[in-house]
Amino acid sequence: MPRAVILTALPVEYLAVRPHLTNLQEEMHPQGTIYERGKFITNGQAWEVGIAEVGAGNAGAAVEAERAIAYFKPDILFFVGIAGGIKDVAIGDVVAATKVYGYESGKVGEQFFTRPALGQSTYALVQRAKSEARKGEWLQRLPDSPVSQPLVFVASIAAGEKVVASKQSDIFQFLRTSYNDAIAVEMEGFGFLSAAFAYPNIQAIVIRGISDLIAGKNDDSVEPEQVRQERAARHASAFAFEILAKLEMASQSLREFQEIKISATNLQQRRRLEQRQEALQAEWNLRSEKLKQLRQALAIESGISVKFQLEQQIQEEDKQLKQLEDELNSVEQALHSVNESLPKTEDEWHSEKL
């Protein structure tokens, strides 16, 4: 069964993810992180999904992403939550990040010199997000039909350690100047993608719902902040699960391909080890026979100088035989390890994959 992990920062985000899953069971990581593991059923197929609320901040998101990867060993990794809109977006819209800027990376002298750092979402997930954004089928995963249809943007966002709440702030002006293609700002995406970067076999993406407009004005008398956040979180979660639903077969095929590739690599390694073992054994046999002849010659030789030369040759052959024996033992141990990961015969390996 393919496996996904969805991380969130806030309770409102976590609670938007849970309704998409069934058979939820709580689990605790040895370090104390609380997870829930459940099932996502779509079109008769099932995903195993682990979820966690990891708190705010890039550093914490990186640590928790690394921990979740080691614990669940997922195929797909999502960070789902809310964000503030910088430009072009409306409250309730969704942003699937092509990349996330770590906007606080730089050098501070008499002024701040930015040194752009970024995390990139996986190409395949970005392409899938673009496709699903065009279709709009993800809206069917919402519990209620929205009054106005939200849009999905596949674009850049920015992440730092500060809550940006005003368009008059220095940080907002800095973002508009230095990262003017970013359309939303949040606090975890850069750390999350930085951790995922170390695992090229895991696909990862950040998905955010817009709960506030930094460049505009939020009228709390019309719609309170809590309502905006809940709606934004539901929209981001619905879009994430629509992507997951469309990735299922591709993920299963990818896993099968990787298993075949690993088995084929191990089979090639076994053949090389067996060839090396045969060569070492042949050399050992020759040197063993030569040593036997030298000892026989030494036993009947009476000349002191010749006996000395024979003794030197015997010592050298003994040394070479010992080295060959050590190498043969190493090859045998390596062969044992490889054989443990393969079927007993090549025919069994081929039939198992067919």
mmCIF file of C-alpha atoms in Angstrom:
data_model
loop_
_atom_site.group_PDB
_atom_site.id
_atom_site.type_symbol
_atom_site.label_atom_id
_atom_site.label_comp_id
_atom_site.label_asym_id
_atom_site.label_seq_id
_atom_site.Cartn_x
_atom_site.Cartn_y
_atom_site.Cartn_z
ATOM 1 C CA MET A 1 0.000 0.000 0.000
ATOM 2 C CA PRO A 2 1.434 3.433 -0.918
ATOM 3 C CA ARG A 3 2.089 5.757 1.990
ATOM 4 C CA ALA A 4 1.851 9.512 2.486
ATOM 5 C CA VAL A 5 2.635 11.888 5.349
ATOM 6 C CA ILE A 6 0.819 15.196 5.854
ATOM 7 C CA LEU A 7 2.300 17.724 8.269
ATOM 8 C CA THR A 8 0.522 20.809 9.584
ATOM 9 C CA ALA A 9 1.576 23.634 11.882
ATOM 10 C CA LEU A 10 -1.679 24.653 13.608
ATOM 11 C CA PRO A 11 -4.678 22.852 15.145
ATOM 12 C CA VAL A 12 -7.045 24.420 12.592
ATOM 13 C CA GLU A 13 -4.946 22.918 9.787
ATOM 14 C CA TYR A 14 -4.746 19.499 11.433
ATOM 15 C CA LEU A 15 -8.500 19.396 11.990
ATOM 16 C CA ALA A 16 -9.055 20.146 8.300
ATOM 17 C CA VAL A 17 -6.974 17.110 7.306
ATOM 18 C CA ARG A 18 -8.523 14.514 9.651
ATOM 19 C CA PRO A 19 -12.019 14.271 8.039
ATOM 20 C CA HIS A 20 -10.495 12.937 4.809
ATOM 21 C CA LEU A 21 -9.164 9.862 6.634
ATOM 22 C CA THR A 22 -10.731 6.736 8.152
ATOM 23 C CA ASN A 23 -9.577 4.192 10.736
ATOM 24 C CA LEU A 24 -7.386 6.715 12.520
ATOM 25 C CA GLN A 25 -5.086 5.295 15.187
ATOM 26 C CA GLU A 26 -2.786 7.283 17.451
ATOM 27 C CA GLU A 27 0.919 6.460 17.488
ATOM 28 C CA MET A 28 3.828 7.932 19.422
ATOM 29 C CA HIS A 29 7.336 8.401 18.056
ATOM 30 C CA PRO A 30 10.128 7.376 20.476
ATOM 31 C CA GLN A 31 11.060 11.069 20.699
ATOM 32 C CA GLY A 32 7.512 11.970 21.755
ATOM 33 C CA THR A 33 5.885 13.260 18.553
ATOM 34 C CA ILE A 34 2.219 12.205 18.408
ATOM 35 C CA TYR A 35 1.021 10.915 15.042
ATOM 36 C CA GLU A 36 -2.236 9.547 13.742
ATOM 37 C CA ARG A 37 -2.211 6.921 11.040
ATOM 38 C CA GLY A 38 -5.271 6.342 8.889
ATOM 39 C CA LYS A 39 -6.565 5.327 5.472
ATOM 40 C CA PHE A 40 -7.522 7.434 2.487
ATOM 41 C CA ILE A 41 -9.816 5.458 0.196
ATOM 42 C CA THR A 42 -10.303 6.629 -3.365
ATOM 43 C CA ASN A 43 -11.760 4.757 -6.359
ATOM 44 C CA GLY A 44 -11.421 1.428 -4.557
ATOM 45 C CA GLN A 45 -7.737 2.055 -3.822
ATOM 46 C CA ALA A 46 -6.192 2.890 -0.474
ATOM 47 C CA TRP A 47 -3.395 5.117 0.803
ATOM 48 C CA GLU A 48 -1.894 4.767 4.244
ATOM 49 C CA VAL A 49 -1.546 8.308 5.627
ATOM 50 C CA GLY A 50 0.322 9.581 8.685
ATOM 51 C CA ILE A 51 -0.521 13.053 10.011
ATOM 52 C CA ALA A 52 1.022 15.330 12.626
ATOM 53 C CA GLU A 53 0.714 18.863 13.997
ATOM 54 C CA VAL A 54 4.309 20.098 14.314
ATOM 55 C CA GLY A 55 4.005 23.751 15.373
ATOM 56 C CA ALA A 56 5.152 26.966 13.722
ATOM 57 C CA GLY A 57 8.582 27.774 12.322
ATOM 58 C CA ASN A 58 10.958 26.529 9.634
ATOM 59 C CA ALA A 59 13.435 24.926 12.032
ATOM 60 C CA GLY A 60 10.781 22.854 13.776
ATOM 61 C CA ALA A 61 9.194 21.880 10.460
ATOM 62 C CA ALA A 62 12.566 20.599 9.194
ATOM 63 C CA VAL A 63 13.149 18.500 12.307
ATOM 64 C CA GLU A 64 9.651 17.040 12.281
ATOM 65 C CA ALA A 65 9.764 16.327 8.547
ATOM 66 C CA GLU A 66 13.021 14.407 8.984
ATOM 67 C CA ARG A 67 11.539 12.491 11.924
ATOM 68 C CA ALA A 68 8.338 11.635 10.046
ATOM 69 C CA ILE A 69 10.286 10.454 7.007
ATOM 70 C CA ALA A 70 12.362 8.087 9.140
ATOM 71 C CA TYR A 71 9.277 6.821 10.982
ATOM 72 C CA PHE A 72 6.781 6.352 8.140
ATOM 73 C CA LYS A 73 9.112 5.948 5.122
ATOM 74 C CA PRO A 74 6.518 7.634 2.874
ATOM 75 C CA ASP A 75 6.239 7.890 -0.893
ATOM 76 C CA ILE A 76 4.626 11.348 -0.720
ATOM 77 C CA LEU A 77 5.110 14.227 1.710
ATOM 78 C CA PHE A 78 2.769 17.217 2.082
ATOM 79 C CA PHE A 79 2.807 20.316 4.238
ATOM 80 C CA VAL A 80 -0.753 21.637 4.340
ATOM 81 C CA GLY A 81 -1.946 24.807 6.008
ATOM 82 C CA ILE A 82 -2.809 28.487 5.770
ATOM 83 C CA ALA A 83 -0.862 31.530 4.595
ATOM 84 C CA GLY A 84 -1.121 35.273 4.145
ATOM 85 C CA GLY A 85 -1.673 36.568 0.635
ATOM 86 C CA ILE A 86 0.868 39.064 -0.688
ATOM 87 C CA LYS A 87 -0.621 39.737 -4.127
ATOM 88 C CA ASP A 88 -3.033 38.404 -6.761
ATOM 89 C CA VAL A 89 -4.889 36.037 -4.388
ATOM 90 C CA ALA A 90 -8.188 36.266 -2.490
ATOM 91 C CA ILE A 91 -9.202 34.786 0.848
ATOM 92 C CA GLY A 92 -10.041 31.108 0.348
ATOM 93 C CA ASP A 93 -7.786 30.671 -2.677
ATOM 94 C CA VAL A 94 -5.195 27.894 -2.656
ATOM 95 C CA VAL A 95 -1.490 28.150 -3.461
ATOM 96 C CA ALA A 96 0.522 25.050 -4.387
ATOM 97 C CA ALA A 97 4.145 26.077 -4.050
ATOM 98 C CA THR A 98 6.520 25.604 -6.939
ATOM 99 C CA LYS A 99 9.257 26.849 -4.583
ATOM 100 C CA VAL A 100 9.500 28.381 -1.125
ATOM 101 C CA TYR A 101 11.971 31.174 -0.436
ATOM 102 C CA GLY A 102 13.735 31.294 2.906
ATOM 103 C CA TYR A 103 13.563 35.075 2.916
ATOM 104 C CA GLU A 104 15.580 35.607 6.099
ATOM 105 C CA SER A 105 18.727 34.119 4.597
ATOM 106 C CA GLY A 106 21.345 36.828 4.084
ATOM 107 C CA LYS A 107 24.165 38.898 5.553
ATOM 108 C CA VAL A 108 23.694 41.777 7.973
ATOM 109 C CA GLY A 109 26.162 44.653 7.739
ATOM 110 C CA GLU A 110 25.257 48.300 7.698
ATOM 111 C CA GLN A 111 22.309 46.994 5.722
ATOM 112 C CA PHE A 112 20.776 43.595 5.037
ATOM 113 C CA PHE A 113 22.092 41.797 1.934
ATOM 114 C CA THR A 114 19.795 38.998 0.882
ATOM 115 C CA ARG A 115 21.301 35.659 -0.070
ATOM 116 C CA PRO A 116 18.343 33.812 -1.559
ATOM 117 C CA ALA A 117 17.734 30.305 -0.251
ATOM 118 C CA LEU A 118 14.888 28.194 -1.536
ATOM 119 C CA GLY A 119 13.261 24.823 -1.323
ATOM 120 C CA GLN A 120 11.601 23.360 -4.386
ATOM 121 C CA SER A 121 8.561 21.141 -4.568
ATOM 122 C CA THR A 122 8.906 17.948 -6.590
ATOM 123 C CA TYR A 123 8.433 18.494 -10.320
ATOM 124 C CA ALA A 124 5.850 15.701 -10.707
ATOM 125 C CA LEU A 125 3.702 17.096 -7.894
ATOM 126 C CA VAL A 126 3.908 20.608 -9.306
ATOM 127 C CA GLN A 127 2.714 19.294 -12.668
ATOM 128 C CA ARG A 128 -0.116 17.376 -11.021
ATOM 129 C CA ALA A 129 -1.102 20.510 -9.064
ATOM 130 C CA LYS A 130 -1.279 22.493 -12.301
ATOM 131 C CA SER A 131 -3.511 19.862 -13.865
ATOM 132 C CA GLU A 132 -5.872 19.687 -10.886
ATOM 133 C CA ALA A 133 -6.003 23.486 -10.651
ATOM 134 C CA ARG A 134 -7.372 23.599 -14.219
ATOM 135 C CA LYS A 135 -10.012 20.925 -13.623
ATOM 136 C CA GLY A 136 -11.575 22.168 -10.399
ATOM 137 C CA GLU A 137 -12.666 18.665 -9.363
ATOM 138 C CA TRP A 138 -11.078 19.205 -5.941
ATOM 139 C CA LEU A 139 -14.045 21.403 -4.970
ATOM 140 C CA GLN A 140 -16.153 18.248 -4.654
ATOM 141 C CA ARG A 141 -14.073 17.286 -1.609
ATOM 142 C CA LEU A 142 -15.295 20.322 0.333
ATOM 143 C CA PRO A 143 -18.091 19.690 2.876
ATOM 144 C CA ASP A 144 -20.058 22.696 1.545
ATOM 145 C CA SER A 145 -20.113 24.489 -1.781
ATOM 146 C CA PRO A 146 -18.290 27.836 -1.429
ATOM 147 C CA VAL A 147 -20.267 31.014 -2.123
ATOM 148 C CA SER A 148 -17.602 32.158 -4.581
ATOM 149 C CA GLN A 149 -15.398 29.593 -6.268
ATOM 150 C CA PRO A 150 -11.817 29.734 -4.965
ATOM 151 C CA LEU A 151 -8.918 29.697 -7.410
ATOM 152 C CA VAL A 152 -5.779 27.595 -7.255
ATOM 153 C CA PHE A 153 -2.408 29.184 -7.980
ATOM 154 C CA VAL A 154 0.734 27.167 -8.612
ATOM 155 C CA ALA A 155 3.395 29.700 -7.744
ATOM 156 C CA SER A 156 6.205 30.804 -5.431
ATOM 157 C CA ILE A 157 5.710 31.576 -1.754
ATOM 158 C CA ALA A 158 8.010 32.903 0.985
ATOM 159 C CA ALA A 159 8.673 31.563 4.481
ATOM 160 C CA GLY A 160 10.325 33.134 7.504
ATOM 161 C CA GLU A 161 10.138 33.226 11.274
ATOM 162 C CA LYS A 162 7.935 36.321 11.509
ATOM 163 C CA VAL A 163 4.181 36.760 11.273
ATOM 164 C CA VAL A 164 3.747 39.444 8.599
ATOM 165 C CA ALA A 165 0.532 41.316 9.387
ATOM 166 C CA SER A 166 0.870 44.738 7.777
ATOM 167 C CA LYS A 167 1.694 46.044 4.315
ATOM 168 C CA GLN A 168 3.409 48.976 6.054
ATOM 169 C CA SER A 169 5.999 46.713 7.686
ATOM 170 C CA ASP A 170 9.622 46.620 6.539
ATOM 171 C CA ILE A 171 9.366 42.863 6.000
ATOM 172 C CA PHE A 172 6.407 43.230 3.645
ATOM 173 C CA GLN A 173 8.217 45.894 1.626
ATOM 174 C CA PHE A 174 11.321 43.688 1.557
ATOM 175 C CA LEU A 175 9.306 40.734 0.239
ATOM 176 C CA ARG A 176 7.707 42.807 -2.497
ATOM 177 C CA THR A 177 11.121 44.126 -3.534
ATOM 178 C CA SER A 178 13.350 41.063 -3.237
ATOM 179 C CA TYR A 179 10.870 38.220 -3.824
ATOM 180 C CA ASN A 180 8.292 39.856 -6.030
ATOM 181 C CA ASP A 181 7.141 36.578 -7.612
ATOM 182 C CA ALA A 182 6.015 35.228 -4.217
ATOM 183 C CA ILE A 183 2.246 35.504 -3.832
ATOM 184 C CA ALA A 184 1.921 34.235 -0.236
ATOM 185 C CA VAL A 185 3.934 34.161 2.978
ATOM 186 C CA GLU A 186 4.068 31.563 5.756
ATOM 187 C CA MET A 187 6.486 30.122 8.341
ATOM 188 C CA GLU A 188 7.269 26.437 7.677
ATOM 189 C CA GLY A 189 7.535 25.599 3.973
ATOM 190 C CA PHE A 190 11.228 26.349 3.518
ATOM 191 C CA GLY A 191 12.325 24.159 6.433
ATOM 192 C CA PHE A 192 9.998 21.377 5.323
ATOM 193 C CA LEU A 193 11.306 21.303 1.744
ATOM 194 C CA SER A 194 14.916 21.599 2.930
ATOM 195 C CA ALA A 195 14.480 18.369 4.909
ATOM 196 C CA ALA A 196 12.706 16.604 2.029
ATOM 197 C CA PHE A 197 15.547 17.567 -0.350
ATOM 198 C CA ALA A 198 17.771 14.896 1.240
ATOM 199 C CA TYR A 199 15.356 12.171 0.090
ATOM 200 C CA PRO A 200 15.128 12.270 -3.729
ATOM 201 C CA ASN A 201 12.842 9.215 -3.827
ATOM 202 C CA ILE A 202 10.169 11.038 -1.803
ATOM 203 C CA GLN A 203 7.929 13.533 -3.587
ATOM 204 C CA ALA A 204 7.121 16.657 -1.552
ATOM 205 C CA ILE A 205 5.028 19.803 -1.943
ATOM 206 C CA VAL A 206 3.652 22.681 0.167
ATOM 207 C CA ILE A 207 -0.047 23.574 -0.189
ATOM 208 C CA ARG A 208 -1.555 26.657 1.475
ATOM 209 C CA GLY A 209 -4.985 28.199 1.741
ATOM 210 C CA ILE A 210 -5.155 31.996 1.923
ATOM 211 C CA SER A 211 -6.648 33.148 5.235
ATOM 212 C CA ASP A 212 -5.466 36.785 5.278
ATOM 213 C CA LEU A 213 -4.571 39.465 2.758
ATOM 214 C CA ILE A 214 -1.550 41.416 3.927
ATOM 215 C CA ALA A 215 -1.758 43.945 1.117
ATOM 216 C CA GLY A 216 -5.497 44.403 1.560
ATOM 217 C CA LYS A 217 -7.864 44.747 4.469
ATOM 218 C CA ASN A 218 -9.523 41.963 6.455
ATOM 219 C CA ASP A 219 -12.888 43.014 7.815
ATOM 220 C CA ASP A 220 -13.349 40.955 10.990
ATOM 221 C CA SER A 221 -16.847 42.349 11.430
ATOM 222 C CA VAL A 222 -17.905 40.595 8.233
ATOM 223 C CA GLU A 223 -15.890 37.408 8.671
ATOM 224 C CA PRO A 224 -13.852 36.679 11.825
ATOM 225 C CA GLU A 225 -10.269 35.460 11.606
ATOM 226 C CA GLN A 226 -11.215 32.005 12.896
ATOM 227 C CA VAL A 227 -13.738 31.545 10.092
ATOM 228 C CA ARG A 228 -11.225 32.645 7.452
ATOM 229 C CA GLN A 229 -8.589 30.273 8.801
ATOM 230 C CA GLU A 230 -10.965 27.314 8.927
ATOM 231 C CA ARG A 231 -12.095 27.901 5.353
ATOM 232 C CA ALA A 232 -8.556 28.349 4.066
ATOM 233 C CA ALA A 233 -7.398 25.187 5.844
ATOM 234 C CA ARG A 234 -10.315 23.160 4.431
ATOM 235 C CA HIS A 235 -9.563 24.365 0.905
ATOM 236 C CA ALA A 236 -5.847 23.542 1.170
ATOM 237 C CA SER A 237 -6.622 20.105 2.575
ATOM 238 C CA ALA A 238 -9.218 19.304 -0.103
ATOM 239 C CA PHE A 239 -6.781 20.225 -2.859
ATOM 240 C CA ALA A 240 -3.996 18.150 -1.272
ATOM 241 C CA PHE A 241 -6.205 15.057 -1.136
ATOM 242 C CA GLU A 242 -7.308 15.579 -4.732
ATOM 243 C CA ILE A 243 -3.643 15.475 -5.734
ATOM 244 C CA LEU A 244 -3.123 12.362 -3.611
ATOM 245 C CA ALA A 245 -6.096 10.638 -5.220
ATOM 246 C CA LYS A 246 -4.662 11.209 -8.695
ATOM 247 C CA LEU A 247 -1.157 10.072 -7.676
ATOM 248 C CA GLU A 248 -2.092 6.669 -6.327
ATOM 249 C CA MET A 249 -1.477 4.465 -9.350
ATOM 250 C CA ALA A 250 1.661 6.385 -10.265
ATOM 251 C CA SER A 251 2.971 5.910 -6.740
ATOM 252 C CA GLN A 252 2.302 2.165 -6.777
ATOM 253 C CA SER A 253 4.036 1.803 -10.142
ATOM 254 C CA LEU A 254 6.972 3.845 -8.884
ATOM 255 C CA ARG A 255 7.373 1.636 -5.819
ATOM 256 C CA GLU A 256 7.227 -1.561 -7.910
ATOM 257 C CA PHE A 257 9.778 -0.116 -10.318
ATOM 258 C CA GLN A 258 12.099 0.804 -7.451
ATOM 259 C CA GLU A 259 11.798 -2.699 -5.960
ATOM 260 C CA ILE A 260 12.664 -4.290 -9.316
ATOM 261 C CA LYS A 261 15.560 -1.870 -9.777
ATOM 262 C CA ILE A 262 16.973 -2.674 -6.327
ATOM 263 C CA SER A 263 16.648 -6.433 -6.904
ATOM 264 C CA ALA A 264 18.306 -6.160 -10.323
ATOM 265 C CA THR A 265 21.176 -4.158 -8.829
ATOM 266 C CA ASN A 266 21.653 -6.767 -6.094
ATOM 267 C CA LEU A 267 21.590 -9.554 -8.676
ATOM 268 C CA GLN A 268 24.338 -7.837 -10.669
ATOM 269 C CA GLN A 269 26.327 -7.365 -7.477
ATOM 270 C CA ARG A 270 25.983 -11.073 -6.672
ATOM 271 C CA ARG A 271 27.321 -12.030 -10.087
ATOM 272 C CA ARG A 272 30.343 -9.748 -9.654
ATOM 273 C CA LEU A 273 31.017 -11.166 -6.193
ATOM 274 C CA GLU A 274 30.763 -14.736 -7.481
ATOM 275 C CA GLN A 275 33.224 -13.964 -10.273
ATOM 276 C CA ARG A 276 35.610 -12.395 -7.782
ATOM 277 C CA GLN A 277 35.248 -15.394 -5.483
ATOM 278 C CA GLU A 278 36.114 -17.791 -8.324
ATOM 279 C CA ALA A 279 39.210 -15.758 -9.257
ATOM 280 C CA LEU A 280 40.415 -15.567 -5.658
ATOM 281 C CA GLN A 281 39.844 -19.278 -5.120
ATOM 282 C CA ALA A 282 41.821 -20.140 -8.262
ATOM 283 C CA GLU A 283 44.727 -17.964 -7.129
ATOM 284 C CA TRP A 284 44.572 -19.477 -3.648
ATOM 285 C CA ASN A 285 44.738 -23.004 -5.114
ATOM 286 C CA LEU A 286 47.809 -22.128 -7.188
ATOM 287 C CA ARG A 287 49.650 -20.511 -4.292
ATOM 288 C CA SER A 288 48.708 -23.363 -1.970
ATOM 289 C CA GLU A 289 50.176 -25.880 -4.404
ATOM 290 C CA LYS A 290 53.318 -23.766 -4.805
ATOM 291 C CA LEU A 291 53.707 -23.557 -1.015
ATOM 292 C CA LYS A 292 53.394 -27.324 -0.758
ATOM 293 C CA GLN A 293 56.186 -27.763 -3.325
ATOM 294 C CA LEU A 294 58.431 -25.246 -1.545
ATOM 295 C CA ARG A 295 58.046 -27.066 1.757
ATOM 296 C CA GLN A 296 58.861 -30.364 0.110
ATOM 297 C CA ALA A 297 61.988 -28.829 -1.427
ATOM 298 C CA LEU A 298 63.011 -27.352 1.922
ATOM 299 C CA ALA A 299 62.701 -30.750 3.588
ATOM 300 C CA ILE A 300 65.281 -32.358 1.293
ATOM 301 C CA GLU A 301 67.577 -29.362 0.705
ATOM 302 C CA SER A 302 70.928 -29.401 2.534
ATOM 303 C CA GLY A 303 72.534 -26.177 1.266
ATOM 304 C CA ILE A 304 72.327 -23.354 3.781
ATOM 305 C CA SER A 305 71.932 -20.530 1.274
ATOM 306 C CA VAL A 306 69.305 -22.381 -0.740
ATOM 307 C CA LYS A 307 67.402 -23.325 2.443
ATOM 308 C CA PHE A 308 67.422 -19.627 3.427
ATOM 309 C CA GLN A 309 65.970 -18.620 0.061
ATOM 310 C CA LEU A 310 63.322 -21.322 0.298
ATOM 311 C CA GLU A 311 62.346 -20.169 3.789
ATOM 312 C CA GLN A 312 61.962 -16.583 2.513
ATOM 313 C CA GLN A 313 59.733 -17.749 -0.341
ATOM 314 C CA ILE A 314 57.654 -19.861 2.033
ATOM 315 C CA GLN A 315 57.120 -16.862 4.335
ATOM 316 C CA GLU A 316 56.058 -14.709 1.371
ATOM 317 C CA GLU A 317 53.630 -17.369 0.090
ATOM 318 C CA ASP A 318 52.213 -17.799 3.601
ATOM 319 C CA LYS A 319 51.620 -14.055 3.746
ATOM 320 C CA GLN A 320 49.941 -14.000 0.321
ATOM 321 C CA LEU A 321 47.726 -16.966 1.231
ATOM 322 C CA LYS A 322 46.614 -15.255 4.437
ATOM 323 C CA GLN A 323 45.647 -12.113 2.492
ATOM 324 C CA LEU A 324 43.731 -14.222 -0.035
ATOM 325 C CA GLU A 325 41.887 -16.035 2.773
ATOM 326 C CA ASP A 326 40.878 -12.708 4.358
ATOM 327 C CA GLU A 327 39.596 -11.395 1.044
ATOM 328 C CA LEU A 328 37.716 -14.635 0.364
ATOM 329 C CA ASN A 329 36.026 -14.359 3.758
ATOM 330 C CA SER A 330 34.998 -10.772 3.007
ATOM 331 C CA VAL A 331 33.549 -11.782 -0.370
ATOM 332 C CA GLU A 332 31.659 -14.683 1.217
ATOM 333 C CA GLN A 333 30.134 -12.359 3.829
ATOM 334 C CA ALA A 334 29.101 -9.877 1.122
ATOM 335 C CA LEU A 335 27.574 -12.695 -0.925
ATOM 336 C CA HIS A 336 25.587 -13.854 2.093
ATOM 337 C CA SER A 337 24.160 -10.365 2.606
ATOM 338 C CA VAL A 338 23.202 -10.013 -1.065
ATOM 339 C CA ASN A 339 21.636 -13.478 -1.170
ATOM 340 C CA GLU A 340 19.470 -12.603 1.831
ATOM 341 C CA SER A 341 17.837 -9.838 -0.234
ATOM 342 C CA LEU A 342 17.222 -12.008 -3.309
ATOM 343 C CA PRO A 343 15.066 -15.043 -4.129
ATOM 344 C CA LYS A 344 16.941 -18.363 -3.917
ATOM 345 C CA THR A 345 17.350 -18.639 -7.690
ATOM 346 C CA GLU A 346 17.306 -16.291 -10.654
ATOM 347 C CA ASP A 347 14.246 -18.116 -11.996
ATOM 348 C CA GLU A 348 12.397 -17.368 -8.757
ATOM 349 C CA TRP A 349 13.426 -13.718 -8.976
ATOM 350 C CA HIS A 350 12.134 -13.376 -12.531
ATOM 351 C CA SER A 351 8.883 -15.245 -11.801
ATOM 352 C CA GLU A 352 8.268 -13.142 -8.665
ATOM 353 C CA LYS A 353 8.512 -9.878 -10.632
ATOM 354 C CA LEU A 354 6.413 -11.204 -13.526
#
